[in-house]
PDB file of C-alpha atoms in Angstrom:
ATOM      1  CA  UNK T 838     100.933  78.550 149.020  1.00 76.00           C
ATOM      2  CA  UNK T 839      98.162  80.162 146.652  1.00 88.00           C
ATOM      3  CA  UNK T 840      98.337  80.364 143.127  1.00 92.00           C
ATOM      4  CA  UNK T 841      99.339  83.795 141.662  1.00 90.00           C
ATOM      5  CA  UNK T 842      97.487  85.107 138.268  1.00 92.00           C
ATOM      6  CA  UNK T 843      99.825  85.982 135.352  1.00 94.00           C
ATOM      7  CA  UNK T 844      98.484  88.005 132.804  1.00 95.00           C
ATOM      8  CA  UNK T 845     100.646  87.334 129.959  1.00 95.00           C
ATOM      9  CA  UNK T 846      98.970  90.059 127.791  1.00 96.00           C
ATOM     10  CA  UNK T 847      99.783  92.810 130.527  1.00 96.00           C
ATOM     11  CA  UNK T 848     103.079  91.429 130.655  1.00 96.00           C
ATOM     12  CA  UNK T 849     103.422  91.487 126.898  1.00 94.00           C
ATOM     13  CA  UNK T 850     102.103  95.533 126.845  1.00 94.00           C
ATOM     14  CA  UNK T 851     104.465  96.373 129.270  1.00 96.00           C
ATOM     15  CA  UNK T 852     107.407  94.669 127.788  1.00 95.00           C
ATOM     16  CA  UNK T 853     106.332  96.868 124.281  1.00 94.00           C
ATOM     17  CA  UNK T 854     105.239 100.169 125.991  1.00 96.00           C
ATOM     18  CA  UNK T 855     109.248  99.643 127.657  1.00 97.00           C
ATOM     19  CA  UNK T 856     110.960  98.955 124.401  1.00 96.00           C
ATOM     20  CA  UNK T 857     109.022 101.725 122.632  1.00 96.00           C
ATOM     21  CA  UNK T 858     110.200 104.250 125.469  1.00 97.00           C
ATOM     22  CA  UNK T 859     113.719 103.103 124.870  1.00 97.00           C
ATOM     23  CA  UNK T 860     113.249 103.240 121.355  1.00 97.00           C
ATOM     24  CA  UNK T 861     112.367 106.820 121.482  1.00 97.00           C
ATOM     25  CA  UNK T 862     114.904 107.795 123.910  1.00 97.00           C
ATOM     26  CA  UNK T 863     117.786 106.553 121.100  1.00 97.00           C
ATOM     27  CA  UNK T 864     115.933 108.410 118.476  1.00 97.00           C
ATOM     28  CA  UNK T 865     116.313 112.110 120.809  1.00 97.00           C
ATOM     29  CA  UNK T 866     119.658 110.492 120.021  1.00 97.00           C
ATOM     30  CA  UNK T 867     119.881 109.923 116.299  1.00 97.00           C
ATOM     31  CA  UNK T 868     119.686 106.040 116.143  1.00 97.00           C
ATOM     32  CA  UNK T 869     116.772 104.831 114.785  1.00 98.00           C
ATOM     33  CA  UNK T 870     117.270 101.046 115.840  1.00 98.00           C
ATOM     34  CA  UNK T 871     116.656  98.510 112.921  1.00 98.00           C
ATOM     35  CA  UNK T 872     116.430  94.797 112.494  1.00 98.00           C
ATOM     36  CA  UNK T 873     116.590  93.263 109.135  1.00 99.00           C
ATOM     37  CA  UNK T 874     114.565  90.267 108.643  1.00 98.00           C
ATOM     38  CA  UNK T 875     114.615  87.933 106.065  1.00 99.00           C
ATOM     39  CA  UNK T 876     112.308  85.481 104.818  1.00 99.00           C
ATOM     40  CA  UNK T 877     113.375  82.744 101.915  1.00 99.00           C
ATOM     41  CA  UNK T 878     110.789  81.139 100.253  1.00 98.00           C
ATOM     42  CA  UNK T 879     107.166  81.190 101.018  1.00 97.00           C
ATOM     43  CA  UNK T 880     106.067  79.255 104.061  1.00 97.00           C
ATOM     44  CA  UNK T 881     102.436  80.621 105.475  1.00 97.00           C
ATOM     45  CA  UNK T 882     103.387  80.669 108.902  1.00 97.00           C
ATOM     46  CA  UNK T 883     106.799  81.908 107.975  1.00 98.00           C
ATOM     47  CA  UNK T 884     105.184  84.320 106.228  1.00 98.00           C
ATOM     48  CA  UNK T 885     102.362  85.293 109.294  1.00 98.00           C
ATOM     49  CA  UNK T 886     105.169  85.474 111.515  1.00 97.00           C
ATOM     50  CA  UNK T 887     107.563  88.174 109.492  1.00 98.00           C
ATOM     51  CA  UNK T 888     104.310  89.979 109.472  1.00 98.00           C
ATOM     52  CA  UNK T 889     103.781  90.033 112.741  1.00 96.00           C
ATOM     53  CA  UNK T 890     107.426  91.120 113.387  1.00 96.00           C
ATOM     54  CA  UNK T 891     106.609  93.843 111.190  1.00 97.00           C
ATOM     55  CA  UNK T 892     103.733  95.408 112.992  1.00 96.00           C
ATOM     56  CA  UNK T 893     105.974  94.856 116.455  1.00 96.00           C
ATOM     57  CA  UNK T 894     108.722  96.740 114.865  1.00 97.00           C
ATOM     58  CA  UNK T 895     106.324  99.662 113.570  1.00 97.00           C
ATOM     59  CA  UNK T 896     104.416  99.791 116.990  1.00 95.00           C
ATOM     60  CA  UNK T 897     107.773 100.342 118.737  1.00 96.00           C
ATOM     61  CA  UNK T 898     108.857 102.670 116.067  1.00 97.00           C
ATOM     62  CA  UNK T 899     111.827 100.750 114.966  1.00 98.00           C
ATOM     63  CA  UNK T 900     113.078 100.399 111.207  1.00 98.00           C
ATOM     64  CA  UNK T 901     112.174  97.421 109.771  1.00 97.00           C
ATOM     65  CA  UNK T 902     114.830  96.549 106.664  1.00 97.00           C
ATOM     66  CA  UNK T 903     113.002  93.268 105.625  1.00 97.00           C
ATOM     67  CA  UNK T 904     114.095  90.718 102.497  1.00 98.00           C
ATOM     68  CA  UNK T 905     111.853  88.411 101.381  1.00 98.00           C
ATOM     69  CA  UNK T 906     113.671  86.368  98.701  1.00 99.00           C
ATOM     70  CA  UNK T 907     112.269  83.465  96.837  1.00 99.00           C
ATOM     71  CA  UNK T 908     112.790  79.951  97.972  1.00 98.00           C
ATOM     72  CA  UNK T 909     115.684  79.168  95.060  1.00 98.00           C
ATOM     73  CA  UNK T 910     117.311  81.419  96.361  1.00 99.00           C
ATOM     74  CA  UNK T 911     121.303  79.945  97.376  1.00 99.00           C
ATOM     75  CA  UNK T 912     123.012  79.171 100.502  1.00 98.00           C
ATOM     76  CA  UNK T 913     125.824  81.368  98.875  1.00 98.00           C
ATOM     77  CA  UNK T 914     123.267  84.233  98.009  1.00 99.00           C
ATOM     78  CA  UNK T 915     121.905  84.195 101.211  1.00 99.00           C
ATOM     79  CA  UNK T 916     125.188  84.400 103.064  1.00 99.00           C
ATOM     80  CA  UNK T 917     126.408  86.975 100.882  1.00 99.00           C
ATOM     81  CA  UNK T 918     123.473  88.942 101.632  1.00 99.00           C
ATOM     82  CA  UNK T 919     123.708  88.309 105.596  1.00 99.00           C
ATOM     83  CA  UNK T 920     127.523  89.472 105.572  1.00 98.00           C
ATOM     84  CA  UNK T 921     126.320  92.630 103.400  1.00 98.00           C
ATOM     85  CA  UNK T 922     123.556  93.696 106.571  1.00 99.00           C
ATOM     86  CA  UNK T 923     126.476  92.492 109.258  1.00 98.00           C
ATOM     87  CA  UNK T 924     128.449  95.650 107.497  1.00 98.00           C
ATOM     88  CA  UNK T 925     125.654  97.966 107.578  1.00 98.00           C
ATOM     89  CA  UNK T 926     126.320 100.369 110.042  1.00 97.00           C
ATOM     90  CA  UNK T 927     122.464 101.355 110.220  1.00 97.00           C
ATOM     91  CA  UNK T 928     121.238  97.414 110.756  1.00 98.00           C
ATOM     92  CA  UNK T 929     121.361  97.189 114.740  1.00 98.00           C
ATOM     93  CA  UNK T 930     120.039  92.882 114.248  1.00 98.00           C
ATOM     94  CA  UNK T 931     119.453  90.405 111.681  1.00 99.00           C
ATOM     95  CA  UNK T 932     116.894  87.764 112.043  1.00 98.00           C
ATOM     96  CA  UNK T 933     116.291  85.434 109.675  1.00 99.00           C
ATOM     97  CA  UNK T 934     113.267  83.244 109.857  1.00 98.00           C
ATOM     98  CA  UNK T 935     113.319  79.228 109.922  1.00 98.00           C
ATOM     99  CA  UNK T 936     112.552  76.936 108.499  1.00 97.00           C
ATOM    100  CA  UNK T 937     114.507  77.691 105.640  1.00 98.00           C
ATOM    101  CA  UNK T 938     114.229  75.474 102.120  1.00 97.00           C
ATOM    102  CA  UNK T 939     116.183  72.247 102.688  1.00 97.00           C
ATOM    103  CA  UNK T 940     118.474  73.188 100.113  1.00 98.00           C
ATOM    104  CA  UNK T 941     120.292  75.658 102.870  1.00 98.00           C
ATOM    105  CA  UNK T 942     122.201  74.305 105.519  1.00 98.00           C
ATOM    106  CA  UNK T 943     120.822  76.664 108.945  1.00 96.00           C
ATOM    107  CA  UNK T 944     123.677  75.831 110.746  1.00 96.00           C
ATOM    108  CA  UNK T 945     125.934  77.588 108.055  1.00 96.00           C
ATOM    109  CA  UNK T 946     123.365  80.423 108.122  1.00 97.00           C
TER     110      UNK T 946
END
């Protein structure tokens, strides 16, 4: 059996170029989908990554409804603010980026 050569960049474009085309097909629609992400506290790589989602979002022409909130900031808050996007009729996904502070329990979250 011969090895086979992946190109995991290709792979990546064509995974984007496919959810940009079905991003633009539910725009012609009126649904501009959106995922909220949210960032407590300020962790670089936390931090790098969120950007990162950011740019992925833009380049597929998805809304991008990101929180960054400080690293005080309460399990309660937090929660409270989750529930508030889970009623949003225009949030399609919520992400919210780990670590969080040890103050906040993730499984909770």
């Amino acid at each position: 059996m011969s090895a086979v050569i992946i190109d995991g960049k290709q792979i990546a474009a064509d995974v984007r170029a496919g959810v940009a085309e079905r991003t633009s097909r539910l725009k012609e629609r009126g649904v501009t989908p959106c995922l909220a992400v949210i960032l407590v506290g300020d962790n670089p790589a936390s931090v790098s990554y969120v950007t990162g989602k950011q740019k992925a979002l833009a380049e597929a022409g998805m809304a991008d409804r990101s929180v960054h909130l400080p690293g005080n900031t309460t399990e309660t808050d937090l929660l409270k603010l989750i529930d508030g996007l889970n009623g949003d009729s225009s949030v399609h996904g919520i992400l919210v980026q780990l670590p969080l502070p040890e103050h906040i329990d993730e499984n909770k979250v």
